[in-house]
CSV table of C-alpha atoms and ligand atoms in Angstrom, one decimal:
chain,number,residue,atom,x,y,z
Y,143,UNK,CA,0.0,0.0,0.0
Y,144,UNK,CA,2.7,2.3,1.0
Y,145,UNK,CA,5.0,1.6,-1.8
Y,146,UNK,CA,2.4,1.7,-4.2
Y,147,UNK,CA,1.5,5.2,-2.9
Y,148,UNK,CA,5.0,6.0,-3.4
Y,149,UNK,CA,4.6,5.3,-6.6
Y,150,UNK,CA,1.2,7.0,-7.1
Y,151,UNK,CA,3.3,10.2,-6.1
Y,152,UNK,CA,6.1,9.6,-8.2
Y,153,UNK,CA,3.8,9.2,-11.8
Y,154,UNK,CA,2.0,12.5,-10.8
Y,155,UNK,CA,4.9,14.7,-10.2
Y,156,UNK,CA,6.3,13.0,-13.6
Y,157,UNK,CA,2.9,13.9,-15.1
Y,158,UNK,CA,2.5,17.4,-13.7
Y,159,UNK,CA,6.2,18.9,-12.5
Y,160,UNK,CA,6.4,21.0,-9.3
Y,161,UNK,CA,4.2,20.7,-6.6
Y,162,UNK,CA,3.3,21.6,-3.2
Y,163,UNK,CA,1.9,19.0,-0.7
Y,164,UNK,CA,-1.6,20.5,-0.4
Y,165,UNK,CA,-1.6,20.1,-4.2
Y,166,UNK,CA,-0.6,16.3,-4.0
Y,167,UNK,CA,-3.0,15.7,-1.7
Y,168,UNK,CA,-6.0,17.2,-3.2
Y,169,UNK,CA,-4.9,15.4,-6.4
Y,170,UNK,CA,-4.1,11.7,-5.0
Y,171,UNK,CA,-7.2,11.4,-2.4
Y,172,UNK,CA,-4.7,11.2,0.5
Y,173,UNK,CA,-5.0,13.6,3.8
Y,174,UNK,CA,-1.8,16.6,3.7
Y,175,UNK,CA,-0.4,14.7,6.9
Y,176,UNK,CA,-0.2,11.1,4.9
Y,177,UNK,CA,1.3,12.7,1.8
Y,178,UNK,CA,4.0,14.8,3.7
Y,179,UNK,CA,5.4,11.6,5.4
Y,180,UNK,CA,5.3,9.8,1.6
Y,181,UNK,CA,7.8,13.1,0.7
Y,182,UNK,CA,9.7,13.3,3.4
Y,183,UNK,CA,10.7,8.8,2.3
Y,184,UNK,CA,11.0,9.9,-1.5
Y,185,UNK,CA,13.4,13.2,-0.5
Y,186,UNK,CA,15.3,10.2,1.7
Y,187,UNK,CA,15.5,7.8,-0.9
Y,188,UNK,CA,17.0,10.7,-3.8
Y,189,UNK,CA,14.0,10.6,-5.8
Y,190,UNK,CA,12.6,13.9,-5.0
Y,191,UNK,CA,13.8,17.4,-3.7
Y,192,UNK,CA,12.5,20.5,-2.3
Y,193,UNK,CA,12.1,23.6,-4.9
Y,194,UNK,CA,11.4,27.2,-4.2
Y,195,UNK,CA,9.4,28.8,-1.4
Y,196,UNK,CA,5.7,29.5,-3.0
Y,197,UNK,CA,4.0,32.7,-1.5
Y,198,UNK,CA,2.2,33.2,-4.5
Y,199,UNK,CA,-1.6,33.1,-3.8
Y,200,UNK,CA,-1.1,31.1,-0.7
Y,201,UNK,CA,-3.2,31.9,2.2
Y,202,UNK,CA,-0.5,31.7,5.2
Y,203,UNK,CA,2.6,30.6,5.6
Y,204,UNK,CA,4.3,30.4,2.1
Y,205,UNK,CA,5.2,26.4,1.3
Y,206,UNK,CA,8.2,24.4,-0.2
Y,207,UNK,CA,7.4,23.1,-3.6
Y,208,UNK,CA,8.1,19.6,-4.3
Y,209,UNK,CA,9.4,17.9,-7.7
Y,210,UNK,CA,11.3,15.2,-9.0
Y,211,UNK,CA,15.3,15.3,-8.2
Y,212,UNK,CA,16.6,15.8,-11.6
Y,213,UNK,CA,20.4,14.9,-9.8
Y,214,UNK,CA,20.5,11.4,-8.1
Y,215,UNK,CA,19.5,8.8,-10.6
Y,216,UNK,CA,18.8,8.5,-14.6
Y,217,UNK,CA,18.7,5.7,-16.5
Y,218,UNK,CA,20.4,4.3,-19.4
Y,219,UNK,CA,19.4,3.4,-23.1
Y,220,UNK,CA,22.0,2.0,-25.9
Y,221,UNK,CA,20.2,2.0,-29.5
Y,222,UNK,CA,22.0,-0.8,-31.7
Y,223,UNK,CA,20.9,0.4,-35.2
Y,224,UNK,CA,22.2,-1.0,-38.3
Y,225,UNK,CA,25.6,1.9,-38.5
Y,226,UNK,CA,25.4,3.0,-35.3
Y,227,UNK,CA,25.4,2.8,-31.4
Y,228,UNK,CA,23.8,5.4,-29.2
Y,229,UNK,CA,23.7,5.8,-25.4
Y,230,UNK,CA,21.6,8.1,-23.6
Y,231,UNK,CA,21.0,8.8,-19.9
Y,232,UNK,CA,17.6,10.5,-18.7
Y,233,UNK,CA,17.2,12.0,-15.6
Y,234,UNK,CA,14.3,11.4,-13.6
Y,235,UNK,CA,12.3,14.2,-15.0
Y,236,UNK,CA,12.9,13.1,-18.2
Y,237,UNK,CA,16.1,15.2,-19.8
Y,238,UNK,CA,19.1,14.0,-21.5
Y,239,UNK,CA,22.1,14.3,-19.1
Y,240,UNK,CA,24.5,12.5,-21.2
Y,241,UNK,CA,24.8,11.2,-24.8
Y,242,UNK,CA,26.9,9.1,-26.8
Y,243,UNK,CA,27.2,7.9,-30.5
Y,244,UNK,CA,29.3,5.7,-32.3
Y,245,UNK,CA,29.4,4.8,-36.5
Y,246,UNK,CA,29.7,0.7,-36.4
Y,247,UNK,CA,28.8,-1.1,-39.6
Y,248,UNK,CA,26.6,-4.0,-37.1
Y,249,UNK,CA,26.4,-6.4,-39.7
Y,250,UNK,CA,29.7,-6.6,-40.8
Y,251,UNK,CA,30.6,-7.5,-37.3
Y,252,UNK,CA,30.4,-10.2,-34.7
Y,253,UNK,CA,27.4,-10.1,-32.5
Y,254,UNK,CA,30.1,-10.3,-30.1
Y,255,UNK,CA,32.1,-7.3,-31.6
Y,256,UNK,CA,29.0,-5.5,-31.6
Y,257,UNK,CA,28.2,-6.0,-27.7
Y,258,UNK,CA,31.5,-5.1,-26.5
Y,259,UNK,CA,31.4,-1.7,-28.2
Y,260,UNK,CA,27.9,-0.9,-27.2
Y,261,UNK,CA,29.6,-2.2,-23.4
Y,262,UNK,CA,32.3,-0.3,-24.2
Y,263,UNK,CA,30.2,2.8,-24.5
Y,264,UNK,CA,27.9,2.3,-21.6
Y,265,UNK,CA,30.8,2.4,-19.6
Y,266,UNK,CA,31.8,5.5,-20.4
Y,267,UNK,CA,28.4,6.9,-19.9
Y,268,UNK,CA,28.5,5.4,-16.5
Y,269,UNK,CA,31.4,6.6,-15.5
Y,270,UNK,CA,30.7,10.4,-17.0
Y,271,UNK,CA,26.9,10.6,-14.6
Y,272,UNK,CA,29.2,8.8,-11.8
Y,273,UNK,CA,31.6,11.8,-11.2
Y,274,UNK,CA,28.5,13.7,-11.1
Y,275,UNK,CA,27.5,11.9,-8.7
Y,276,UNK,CA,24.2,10.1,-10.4
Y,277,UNK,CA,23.7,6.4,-10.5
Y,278,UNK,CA,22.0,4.7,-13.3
Y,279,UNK,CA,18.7,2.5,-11.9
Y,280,UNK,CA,18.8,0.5,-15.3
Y,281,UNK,CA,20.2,0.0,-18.6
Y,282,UNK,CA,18.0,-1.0,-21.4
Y,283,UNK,CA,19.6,-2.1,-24.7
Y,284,UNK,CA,17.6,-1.1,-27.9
Y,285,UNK,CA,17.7,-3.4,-30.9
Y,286,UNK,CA,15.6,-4.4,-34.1
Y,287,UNK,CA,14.3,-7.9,-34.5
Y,288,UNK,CA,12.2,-10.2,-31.9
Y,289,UNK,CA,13.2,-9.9,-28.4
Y,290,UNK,CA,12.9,-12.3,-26.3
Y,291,UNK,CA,12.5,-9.8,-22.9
Y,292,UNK,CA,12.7,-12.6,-20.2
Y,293,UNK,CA,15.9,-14.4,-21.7
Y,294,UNK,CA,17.3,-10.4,-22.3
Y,295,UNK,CA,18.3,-12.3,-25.4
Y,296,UNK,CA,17.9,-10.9,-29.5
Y,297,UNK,CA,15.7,-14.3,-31.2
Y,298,UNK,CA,16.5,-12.8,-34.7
Y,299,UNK,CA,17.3,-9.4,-36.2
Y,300,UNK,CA,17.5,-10.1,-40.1
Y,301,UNK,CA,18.9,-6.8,-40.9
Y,302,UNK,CA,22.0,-7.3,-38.2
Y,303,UNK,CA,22.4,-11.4,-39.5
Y,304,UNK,CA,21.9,-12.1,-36.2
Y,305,UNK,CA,20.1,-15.1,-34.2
Y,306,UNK,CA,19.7,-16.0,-30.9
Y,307,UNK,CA,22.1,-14.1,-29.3
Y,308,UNK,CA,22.4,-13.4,-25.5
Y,309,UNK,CA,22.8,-9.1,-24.9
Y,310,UNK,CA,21.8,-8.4,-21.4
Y,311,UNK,CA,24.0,-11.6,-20.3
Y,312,UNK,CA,26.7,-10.3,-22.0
Y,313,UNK,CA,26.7,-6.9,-21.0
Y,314,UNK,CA,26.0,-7.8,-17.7
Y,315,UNK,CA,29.2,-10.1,-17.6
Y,316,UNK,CA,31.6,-6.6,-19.3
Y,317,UNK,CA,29.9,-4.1,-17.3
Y,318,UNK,CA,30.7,-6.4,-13.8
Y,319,UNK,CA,29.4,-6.9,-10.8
Y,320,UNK,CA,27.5,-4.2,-9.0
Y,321,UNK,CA,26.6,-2.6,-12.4
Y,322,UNK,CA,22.7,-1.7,-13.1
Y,323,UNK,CA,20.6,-4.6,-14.4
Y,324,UNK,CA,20.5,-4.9,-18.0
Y,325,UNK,CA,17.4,-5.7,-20.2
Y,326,UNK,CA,17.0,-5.8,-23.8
Y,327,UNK,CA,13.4,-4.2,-26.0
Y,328,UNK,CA,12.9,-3.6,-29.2
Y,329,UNK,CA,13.5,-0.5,-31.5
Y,330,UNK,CA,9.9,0.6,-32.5
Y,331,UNK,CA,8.8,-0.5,-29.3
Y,332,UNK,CA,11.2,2.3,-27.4
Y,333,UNK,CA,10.4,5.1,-30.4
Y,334,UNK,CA,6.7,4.9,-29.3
Y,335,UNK,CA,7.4,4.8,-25.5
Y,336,UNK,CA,9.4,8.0,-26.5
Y,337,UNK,CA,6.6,9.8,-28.3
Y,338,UNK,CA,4.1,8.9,-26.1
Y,339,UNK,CA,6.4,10.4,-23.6
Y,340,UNK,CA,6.6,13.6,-25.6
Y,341,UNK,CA,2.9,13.5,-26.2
Y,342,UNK,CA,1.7,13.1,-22.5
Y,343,UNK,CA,2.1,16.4,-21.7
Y,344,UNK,CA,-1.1,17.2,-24.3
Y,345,UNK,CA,-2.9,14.2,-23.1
Y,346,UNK,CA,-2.3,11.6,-25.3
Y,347,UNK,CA,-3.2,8.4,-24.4
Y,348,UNK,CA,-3.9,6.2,-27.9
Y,349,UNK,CA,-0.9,6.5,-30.0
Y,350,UNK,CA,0.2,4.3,-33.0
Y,351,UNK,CA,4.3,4.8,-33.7
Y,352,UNK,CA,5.2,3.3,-37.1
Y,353,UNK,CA,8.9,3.4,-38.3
Y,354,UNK,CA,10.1,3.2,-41.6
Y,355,UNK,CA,13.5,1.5,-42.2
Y,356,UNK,CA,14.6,-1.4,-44.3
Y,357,UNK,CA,12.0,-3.3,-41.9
Y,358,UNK,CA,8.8,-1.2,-41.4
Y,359,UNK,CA,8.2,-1.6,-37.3
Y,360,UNK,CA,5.3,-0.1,-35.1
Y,361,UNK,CA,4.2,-0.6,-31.5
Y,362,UNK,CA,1.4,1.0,-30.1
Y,363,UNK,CA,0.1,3.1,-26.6
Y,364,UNK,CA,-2.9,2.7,-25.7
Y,365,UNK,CA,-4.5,4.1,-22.0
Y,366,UNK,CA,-0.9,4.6,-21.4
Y,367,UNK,CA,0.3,1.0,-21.7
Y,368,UNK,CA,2.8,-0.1,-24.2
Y,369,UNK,CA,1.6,-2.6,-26.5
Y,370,UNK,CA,4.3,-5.5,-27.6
Y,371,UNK,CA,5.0,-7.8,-30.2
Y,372,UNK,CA,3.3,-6.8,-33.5
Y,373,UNK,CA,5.0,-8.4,-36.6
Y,374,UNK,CA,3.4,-5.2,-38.2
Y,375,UNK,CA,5.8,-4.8,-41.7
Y,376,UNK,CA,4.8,-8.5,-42.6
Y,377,UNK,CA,0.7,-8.1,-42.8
Y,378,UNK,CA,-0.3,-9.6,-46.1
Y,379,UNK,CA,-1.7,-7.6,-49.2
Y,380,UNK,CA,-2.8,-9.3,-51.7
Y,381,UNK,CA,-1.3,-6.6,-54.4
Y,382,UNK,CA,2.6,-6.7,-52.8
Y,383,UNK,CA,2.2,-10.4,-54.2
Y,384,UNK,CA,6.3,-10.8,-54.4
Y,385,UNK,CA,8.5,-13.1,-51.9
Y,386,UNK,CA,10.0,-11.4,-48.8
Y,387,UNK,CA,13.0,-12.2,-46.4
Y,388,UNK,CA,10.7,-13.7,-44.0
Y,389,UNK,CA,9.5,-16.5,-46.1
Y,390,UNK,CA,6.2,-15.4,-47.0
Y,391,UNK,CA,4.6,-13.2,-49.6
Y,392,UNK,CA,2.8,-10.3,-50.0
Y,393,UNK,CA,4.1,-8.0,-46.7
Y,394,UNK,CA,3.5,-4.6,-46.6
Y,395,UNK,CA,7.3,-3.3,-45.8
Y,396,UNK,CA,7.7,-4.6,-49.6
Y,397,UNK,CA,6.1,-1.9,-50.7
Y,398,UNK,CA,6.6,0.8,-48.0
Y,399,UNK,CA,10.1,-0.1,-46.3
Y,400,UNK,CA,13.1,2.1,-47.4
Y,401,UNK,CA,14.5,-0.4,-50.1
Y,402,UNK,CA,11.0,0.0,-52.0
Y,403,UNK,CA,11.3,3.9,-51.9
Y,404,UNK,CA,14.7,3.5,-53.0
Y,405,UNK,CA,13.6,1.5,-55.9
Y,406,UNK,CA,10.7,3.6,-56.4
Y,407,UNK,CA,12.6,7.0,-56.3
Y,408,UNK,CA,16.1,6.0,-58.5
Y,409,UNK,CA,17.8,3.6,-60.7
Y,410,UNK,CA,19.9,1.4,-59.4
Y,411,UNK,CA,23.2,3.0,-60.9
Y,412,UNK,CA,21.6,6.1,-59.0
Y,413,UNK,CA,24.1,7.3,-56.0
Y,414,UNK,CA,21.4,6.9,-53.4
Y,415,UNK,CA,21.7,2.7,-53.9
Y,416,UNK,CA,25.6,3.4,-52.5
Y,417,UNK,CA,25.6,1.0,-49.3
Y,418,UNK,CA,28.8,2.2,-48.9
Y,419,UNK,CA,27.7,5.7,-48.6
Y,420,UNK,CA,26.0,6.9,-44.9
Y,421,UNK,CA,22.2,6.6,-45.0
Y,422,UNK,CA,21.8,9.7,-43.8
Y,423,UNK,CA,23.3,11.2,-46.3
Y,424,UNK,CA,21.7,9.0,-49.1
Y,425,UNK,CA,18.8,10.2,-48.2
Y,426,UNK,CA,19.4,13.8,-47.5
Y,427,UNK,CA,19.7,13.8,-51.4
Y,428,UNK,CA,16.1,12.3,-52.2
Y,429,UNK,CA,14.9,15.3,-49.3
Y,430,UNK,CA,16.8,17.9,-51.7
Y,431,UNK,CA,15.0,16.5,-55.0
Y,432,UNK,CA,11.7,16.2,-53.2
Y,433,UNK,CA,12.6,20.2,-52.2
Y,434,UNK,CA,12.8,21.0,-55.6
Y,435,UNK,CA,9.8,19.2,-57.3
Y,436,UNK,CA,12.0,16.5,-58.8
Y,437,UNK,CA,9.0,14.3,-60.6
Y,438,UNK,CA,10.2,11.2,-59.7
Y,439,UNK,CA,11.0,11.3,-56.4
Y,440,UNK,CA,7.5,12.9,-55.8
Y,441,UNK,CA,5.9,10.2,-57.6
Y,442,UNK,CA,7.7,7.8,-55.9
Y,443,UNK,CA,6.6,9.5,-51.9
Y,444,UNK,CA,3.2,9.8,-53.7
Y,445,UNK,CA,3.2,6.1,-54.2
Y,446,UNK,CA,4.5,5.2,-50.3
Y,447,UNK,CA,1.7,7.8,-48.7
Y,448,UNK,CA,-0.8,5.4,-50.9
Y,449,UNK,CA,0.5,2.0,-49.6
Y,450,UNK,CA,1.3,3.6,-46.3
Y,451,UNK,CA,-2.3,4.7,-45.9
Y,452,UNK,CA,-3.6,1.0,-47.1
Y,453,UNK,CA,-1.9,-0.4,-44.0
Y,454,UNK,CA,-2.5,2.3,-41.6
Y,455,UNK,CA,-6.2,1.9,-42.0
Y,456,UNK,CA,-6.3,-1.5,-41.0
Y,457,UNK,CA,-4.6,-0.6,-38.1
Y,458,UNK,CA,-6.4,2.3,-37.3
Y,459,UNK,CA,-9.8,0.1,-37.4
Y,460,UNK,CA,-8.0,-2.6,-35.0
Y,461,UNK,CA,-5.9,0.0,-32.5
Y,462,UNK,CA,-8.2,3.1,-33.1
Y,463,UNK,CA,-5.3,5.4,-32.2
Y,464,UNK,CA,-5.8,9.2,-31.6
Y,465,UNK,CA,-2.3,9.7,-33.1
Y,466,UNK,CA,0.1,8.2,-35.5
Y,467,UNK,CA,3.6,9.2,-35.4
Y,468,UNK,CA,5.7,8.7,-38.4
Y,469,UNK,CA,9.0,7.6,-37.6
Y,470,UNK,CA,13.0,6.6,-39.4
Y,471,UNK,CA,12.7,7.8,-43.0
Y,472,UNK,CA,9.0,8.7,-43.0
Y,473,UNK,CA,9.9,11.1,-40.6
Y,474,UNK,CA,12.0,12.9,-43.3
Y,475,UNK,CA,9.3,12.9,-46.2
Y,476,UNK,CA,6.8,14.1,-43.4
Y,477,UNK,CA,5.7,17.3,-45.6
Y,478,UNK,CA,5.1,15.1,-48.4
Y,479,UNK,CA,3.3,12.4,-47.2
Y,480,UNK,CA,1.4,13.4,-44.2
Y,481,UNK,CA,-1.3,15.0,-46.5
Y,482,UNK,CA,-1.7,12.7,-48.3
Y,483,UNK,CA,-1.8,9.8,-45.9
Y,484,UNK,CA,-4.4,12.0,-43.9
Y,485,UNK,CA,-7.0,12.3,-46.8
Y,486,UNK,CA,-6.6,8.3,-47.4
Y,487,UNK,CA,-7.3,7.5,-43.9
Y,488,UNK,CA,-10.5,9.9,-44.3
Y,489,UNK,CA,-11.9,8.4,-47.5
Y,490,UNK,CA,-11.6,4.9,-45.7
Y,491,UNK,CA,-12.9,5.9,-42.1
Y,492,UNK,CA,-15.4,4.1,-41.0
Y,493,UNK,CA,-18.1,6.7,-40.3
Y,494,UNK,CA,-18.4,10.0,-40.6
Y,495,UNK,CA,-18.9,10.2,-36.5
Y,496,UNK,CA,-15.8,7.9,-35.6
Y,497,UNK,CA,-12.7,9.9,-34.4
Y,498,UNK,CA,-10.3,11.9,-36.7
Y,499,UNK,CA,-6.6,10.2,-36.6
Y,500,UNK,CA,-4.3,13.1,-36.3
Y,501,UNK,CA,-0.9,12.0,-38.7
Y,502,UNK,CA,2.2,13.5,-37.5
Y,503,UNK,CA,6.2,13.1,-38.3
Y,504,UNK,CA,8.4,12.7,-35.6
Y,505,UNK,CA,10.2,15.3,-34.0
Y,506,UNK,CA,12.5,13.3,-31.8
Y,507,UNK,CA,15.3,12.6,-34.5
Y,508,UNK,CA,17.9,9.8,-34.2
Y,509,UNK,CA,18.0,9.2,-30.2
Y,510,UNK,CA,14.3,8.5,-30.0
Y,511,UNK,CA,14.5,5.0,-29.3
Y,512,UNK,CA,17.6,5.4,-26.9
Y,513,UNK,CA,15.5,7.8,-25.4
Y,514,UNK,CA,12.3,5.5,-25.0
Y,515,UNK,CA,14.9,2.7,-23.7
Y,516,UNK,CA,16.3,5.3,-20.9
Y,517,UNK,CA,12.5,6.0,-20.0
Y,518,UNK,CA,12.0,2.7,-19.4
Y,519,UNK,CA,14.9,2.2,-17.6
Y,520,UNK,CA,13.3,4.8,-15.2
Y,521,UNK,CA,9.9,2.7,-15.2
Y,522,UNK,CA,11.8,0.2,-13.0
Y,523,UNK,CA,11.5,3.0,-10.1
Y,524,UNK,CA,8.5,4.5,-11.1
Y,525,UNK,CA,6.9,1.3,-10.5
Y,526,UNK,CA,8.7,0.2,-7.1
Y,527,UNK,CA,10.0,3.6,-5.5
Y,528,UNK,CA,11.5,0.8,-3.0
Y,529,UNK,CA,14.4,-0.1,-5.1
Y,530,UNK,CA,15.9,3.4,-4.3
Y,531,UNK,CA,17.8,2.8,-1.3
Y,532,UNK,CA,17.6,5.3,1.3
Y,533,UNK,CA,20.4,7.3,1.5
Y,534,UNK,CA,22.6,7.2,5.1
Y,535,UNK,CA,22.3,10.0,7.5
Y,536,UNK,CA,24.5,12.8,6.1
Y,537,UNK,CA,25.3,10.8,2.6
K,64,ZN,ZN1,7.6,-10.5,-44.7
């Protein structure tokens, strides 16, 4: 009861910043008296601190204000993308206190090879927040592919060439004893925990994330809860009627994913087919010839919106989001596609009363599933306030 009030207090400061006590209180049900003891446990345990002295519109005595200690903890996400590593730490009010990036061409690699330089780089981000004096409550390692959560092991990542491979194990093992405990999510999974986090604020509680990459991945929010394990970019059409990499036929990332843009947008003698060439940049040139009307490569993101839409309506009917987000490449083509994948959805809704589906890009850029794996790295102590120690007298 006690810890779960903890906790009750914890999610409503996240949700609503500063405080006083009277305002805690009158929010959570509890009497002043109750909620000033719960305080005076979280200030013990470094999990919140006093602010300011309020006198503003207070009858009395002014107060102490009350909000989230931004100092003693964060924790830790490590993105393992296809060309890159990225490690974030989030404090406990949900900034970026320490970031980290490294170019690594993943599947030329070792699984191994990989793990040791994402290690390598959580260390370092360890030891930076450590001088400062802040302890990381988790680390959550971010990777494409089915994750097997329990294991903390990667079942199969197709665009790394890797299967069955133990991460949080190995980690664990570099990172040594003592170190935070490891778990391992998925990529789309984390980008949607991250723009539901960003979307909170304006009370968003049905959001659909959908990223485009060489795999197209989504998750979905809804009432607040992440929901896990959709194989979304291999729904069947009948019309994508060629063989994928999974086995099958007919999946929808055939004709949305980044490789049918590609094909779509240039010849294969075209630059932009350059695997050797960063992706980023690669695609920074299709942005520039979409900037200036170049007719193919608007025919081409006029052709993605279309099949985009096809999909997204099926999943609007099943998830009934109040937002989809448009992540990885989509993200970059949001001008042109949004529009049009807008005025699909509405020819296809099911009734003229059922709910408008705002379609947005996402804002969050390359950290945002680094930044959903620190967040929920931080869930671990949003959901048991207990695992914060309290500090010793003086410490
Ligand atoms: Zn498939």
């Amino acid at each position: 009861m006690r810890r779960n009030n903890l906790g009750v207090l914890l999610r409503h400061l996240s949700a609503h910043g500063e405080q006083s006590r009277t305002q805690l209180a009158a929010a959570i049900g509890l009497p002043k008296a109750t909620v000033s003891v719960l305080i005076a446990d979280l200030i013990e345990r470094g999990l919140v601190q006093e602010g300011e002295l309020n006198h503003a519109g207070a009858v009395g005595r002014p107060h102490r204000m009350v909000d989230l200690d931004d100092h003693r903890f964060c924790g830790v996400g490590a993105e393992i993308g296809v060309d890159h590593i990225t490690v974030v730490a989030m404090n406990l009010r949900g900034r970026i206190v320490h970031e980290g990036r490294r170019a690594l061409d993943v599947p030329a690699l070792t699984p191994q090879a990989t793990l040791h330089e994402a290690g390598t780089l959580v260390a370092d981000c360890l030891a930076a927040v450590g001088e400062r004096g802040t302890e990381a409550i988790g680390i959550t390692v971010v990777t494409q592919g089915s994750i097997e959560p329990l294991a903390g092991t990667v079942a199969a990542a197709t665009n790394f060439g890797w299967r069955d491979v133990e991460v949080a194990g190995a980690l664990q093992r570099q990172l040594g004893p003592g170190s935070p405990p490891v778990t391992v999510e998925n990529d789309a999974e984390c980008g949607a925990v991250a723009e539901y986090v960003a979307a909170r604020s304006e009370g968003e509680r049905e959001l659909l994330y959908i990223t485009g990459g060489i795999g197209v991945g989504a998750a979905s929010i809804s009432g607040g809860k992440l929901l896990r394990g959709s194989e979304i970019g291999h729904m069947r059409f009948d019309r994508f009627d060629r063989p994928c990499a999974c086995g099958r036929t007919g999946c929808w990332e055939l004709a949305v994913g980044l490789q049918a843009f590609l094909d779509l947008a240039a010849d294969r003698t075209d630059d932009v087919h350059d695997r050797s060439a960063d992706l980023e940049r690669r695609l920074g040139k299709l942005v520039d010839r979409a900037a200036a009307a170049d007719a193919r490569t608007r025919a081409a993101l006029a052709a993605i919106a279309g099949d985009l839409a096809l999909g997204l309506s099926v999943l609007v009917d099943v998830l009934n989001p109040t937002r989809i987000v448009l992540g990885g490449y989509f993200a970059l083509f949001g001008e042109y596609l949004i529009e049009d994948v807008r005025q699909h959805l509405e020819s296809r809704r099911i009734s003229p009363t059922a709910p408008r589906v705002e379609v947005v890009a996402s804002t969050l850029g390359l950290s945002s599933a680094a930044r959903g794996g620190a967040h929920l790295s931080l869930e671990k102590v949003f959901d048991d306030p207990a695992i914060a120690a309290l500090r010793e007298a003086g410490g």
